[in-house]
Amino acid sequence: LEHRVQYGAWPLDADPEVLIRAESAYTALVQQIGAWQDSEVEGGWTLPAGDYALPASGRYDLLLPERNIVVDWKTTTDLKWAKSDEERETDPQVIMYVDALHREGKLLLPALFLHVYTVTKGKPRAEVKHTLVDEARLSIGRAEINKTMQQMQSAVDEQDYEKVPANVLACKDYGGCPHYERCFPQQQEPTMNADEIKNAFASRRAHKG
């Protein structure tokens, strides 16, 4: 996709199976927004601490400055897993990408964030989800992100794991909860699946009365 955007053609050595799915993603994007003149592929952004609890950095997939659009390519096994309109309104990726690029003068507000979803199985399909971000949406999004950051920091700092609200579906995520070994001392590494973790939590807390 990056090669197609930069050079106007698909790479000659592209895997045919991948190419047909990439074609559906590119076509879906063009159908949504039409043509564009300038683009920036795979660029970086940074946000200093201030409006956010911690400094942050990341990379966007495609930026169309003349259209005030930033694009992120997504893959999924089924389009039903695409984030909803409500989820994207305060999605940290949407908020922070637009915020950073606006501060750097690369986007004007309101700006459009596009998720281009492509399926990895079955018939090649793609769908574009668009989220309009203005100053009011940024303000709400920053508050939600900081709320989450503070909750996460509080959980990490808490020494008594019994005081940390259980989120059993996330016990293994992002390297594992720092309290995992205390909850499950028999497990040296977070290898249990979500159902096993949920059952273990229920059993342990029921036993403690």
PDB file of C-alpha atoms in Angstrom, residues 17-96:
ATOM      1  CA  GLU A  17      -2.528 -13.195  -2.219  1.00  0.00           C
ATOM      2  CA  VAL A  18      -1.507 -10.059  -0.329  1.00  0.00           C
ATOM      3  CA  LEU A  19      -1.827  -7.858  -3.402  1.00  0.00           C
ATOM      4  CA  ILE A  20      -5.465  -8.683  -4.041  1.00  0.00           C
ATOM      5  CA  ARG A  21      -6.340  -7.713  -0.465  1.00  0.00           C
ATOM      6  CA  ALA A  22      -4.240  -4.542  -0.634  1.00  0.00           C
ATOM      7  CA  GLU A  23      -6.036  -3.640  -3.866  1.00  0.00           C
ATOM      8  CA  SER A  24      -9.380  -3.801  -2.093  1.00  0.00           C
ATOM      9  CA  ALA A  25      -8.095  -1.489   0.655  1.00  0.00           C
ATOM     10  CA  TYR A  26      -6.678   1.061  -1.774  1.00  0.00           C
ATOM     11  CA  THR A  27      -9.847   1.001  -3.888  1.00  0.00           C
ATOM     12  CA  ALA A  28     -12.018   1.527  -0.810  1.00  0.00           C
ATOM     13  CA  LEU A  29      -9.953   4.569   0.192  1.00  0.00           C
ATOM     14  CA  VAL A  30     -10.122   6.130  -3.291  1.00  0.00           C
ATOM     15  CA  GLN A  31     -13.871   5.548  -3.459  1.00  0.00           C
ATOM     16  CA  GLN A  32     -14.270   7.360  -0.147  1.00  0.00           C
ATOM     17  CA  ILE A  33     -12.105  10.427  -0.726  1.00  0.00           C
ATOM     18  CA  GLY A  34     -11.245  10.543  -4.438  1.00  0.00           C
ATOM     19  CA  ALA A  35      -7.843  11.682  -5.674  1.00  0.00           C
ATOM     20  CA  TRP A  36      -5.191  13.644  -3.783  1.00  0.00           C
ATOM     21  CA  GLN A  37      -2.061  15.523  -4.770  1.00  0.00           C
ATOM     22  CA  ASP A  38       0.369  15.212  -1.897  1.00  0.00           C
ATOM     23  CA  SER A  39       0.922  12.507   0.692  1.00  0.00           C
ATOM     24  CA  GLU A  40       3.358  11.515   3.408  1.00  0.00           C
ATOM     25  CA  VAL A  41       3.886   7.813   4.106  1.00  0.00           C
ATOM     26  CA  GLU A  42       5.080   6.350   7.413  1.00  0.00           C
ATOM     27  CA  GLY A  43       5.844   9.494   9.353  1.00  0.00           C
ATOM     28  CA  GLY A  44       6.443   9.987  13.057  1.00  0.00           C
ATOM     29  CA  TRP A  45       4.773  12.171  15.653  1.00  0.00           C
ATOM     30  CA  THR A  46       5.409  13.056  19.306  1.00  0.00           C
ATOM     31  CA  LEU A  47       3.394  14.546  22.149  1.00  0.00           C
ATOM     32  CA  PRO A  48       5.107  16.033  25.211  1.00  0.00           C
ATOM     33  CA  ALA A  49       3.740  15.534  28.706  1.00  0.00           C
ATOM     34  CA  GLY A  50       1.318  18.291  29.559  1.00  0.00           C
ATOM     35  CA  ASP A  51      -2.186  17.707  28.277  1.00  0.00           C
ATOM     36  CA  TYR A  52      -1.394  14.017  28.699  1.00  0.00           C
ATOM     37  CA  ALA A  53      -0.133  12.266  31.804  1.00  0.00           C
ATOM     38  CA  LEU A  54       2.905  10.922  29.928  1.00  0.00           C
ATOM     39  CA  PRO A  55       4.823  11.861  26.775  1.00  0.00           C
ATOM     40  CA  ALA A  56       3.910   9.765  23.752  1.00  0.00           C
ATOM     41  CA  SER A  57       5.148   9.010  20.261  1.00  0.00           C
ATOM     42  CA  GLY A  58       3.960   6.990  17.300  1.00  0.00           C
ATOM     43  CA  ARG A  59       3.892   6.612  13.524  1.00  0.00           C
ATOM     44  CA  TYR A  60       1.084   7.249  11.087  1.00  0.00           C
ATOM     45  CA  ASP A  61       0.612   5.139   7.939  1.00  0.00           C
ATOM     46  CA  LEU A  62      -0.529   7.857   5.540  1.00  0.00           C
ATOM     47  CA  LEU A  63      -1.017  11.605   5.848  1.00  0.00           C
ATOM     48  CA  LEU A  64      -2.839  13.767   3.288  1.00  0.00           C
ATOM     49  CA  PRO A  65      -2.132  17.322   4.484  1.00  0.00           C
ATOM     50  CA  GLU A  66      -4.059  19.085   1.729  1.00  0.00           C
ATOM     51  CA  ARG A  67      -7.192  17.163   2.716  1.00  0.00           C
ATOM     52  CA  ASN A  68      -6.613  17.264   6.510  1.00  0.00           C
ATOM     53  CA  ILE A  69      -6.745  13.474   6.565  1.00  0.00           C
ATOM     54  CA  VAL A  70      -4.649  10.878   8.377  1.00  0.00           C
ATOM     55  CA  VAL A  71      -5.060   7.215   7.416  1.00  0.00           C
ATOM     56  CA  ASP A  72      -4.378   3.993   9.298  1.00  0.00           C
ATOM     57  CA  TRP A  73      -4.415   0.629   7.513  1.00  0.00           C
ATOM     58  CA  LYS A  74      -6.064  -2.118   9.581  1.00  0.00           C
ATOM     59  CA  THR A  75      -6.389  -5.874   9.068  1.00  0.00           C
ATOM     60  CA  THR A  76      -9.055  -8.054  10.637  1.00  0.00           C
ATOM     61  CA  THR A  77     -10.457 -11.536  10.181  1.00  0.00           C
ATOM     62  CA  ASP A  78     -13.956 -10.081   9.777  1.00  0.00           C
ATOM     63  CA  LEU A  79     -15.305  -6.560   9.266  1.00  0.00           C
ATOM     64  CA  LYS A  80     -17.660  -7.083  12.201  1.00  0.00           C
ATOM     65  CA  TRP A  81     -14.622  -6.501  14.456  1.00  0.00           C
ATOM     66  CA  ALA A  82     -14.123  -2.961  13.154  1.00  0.00           C
ATOM     67  CA  LYS A  83     -14.402  -0.322  15.874  1.00  0.00           C
ATOM     68  CA  SER A  84     -17.804   1.318  16.162  1.00  0.00           C
ATOM     69  CA  ASP A  85     -18.475   5.031  15.641  1.00  0.00           C
ATOM     70  CA  GLU A  86     -18.795   5.451  19.395  1.00  0.00           C
ATOM     71  CA  GLU A  87     -15.505   3.676  20.107  1.00  0.00           C
ATOM     72  CA  ARG A  88     -13.594   5.727  17.554  1.00  0.00           C
ATOM     73  CA  GLU A  89     -14.824   9.049  18.956  1.00  0.00           C
ATOM     74  CA  THR A  90     -12.540   8.655  21.982  1.00  0.00           C
ATOM     75  CA  ASP A  91     -10.122   6.077  20.570  1.00  0.00           C
ATOM     76  CA  PRO A  92      -6.630   6.949  21.878  1.00  0.00           C
ATOM     77  CA  GLN A  93      -5.054   6.380  18.460  1.00  0.00           C
ATOM     78  CA  VAL A  94      -7.492   8.732  16.734  1.00  0.00           C
ATOM     79  CA  ILE A  95      -7.199  11.446  19.365  1.00  0.00           C
ATOM     80  CA  MET A  96      -3.421  11.371  19.820  1.00  0.00           C
TER      81      MET A  96
END
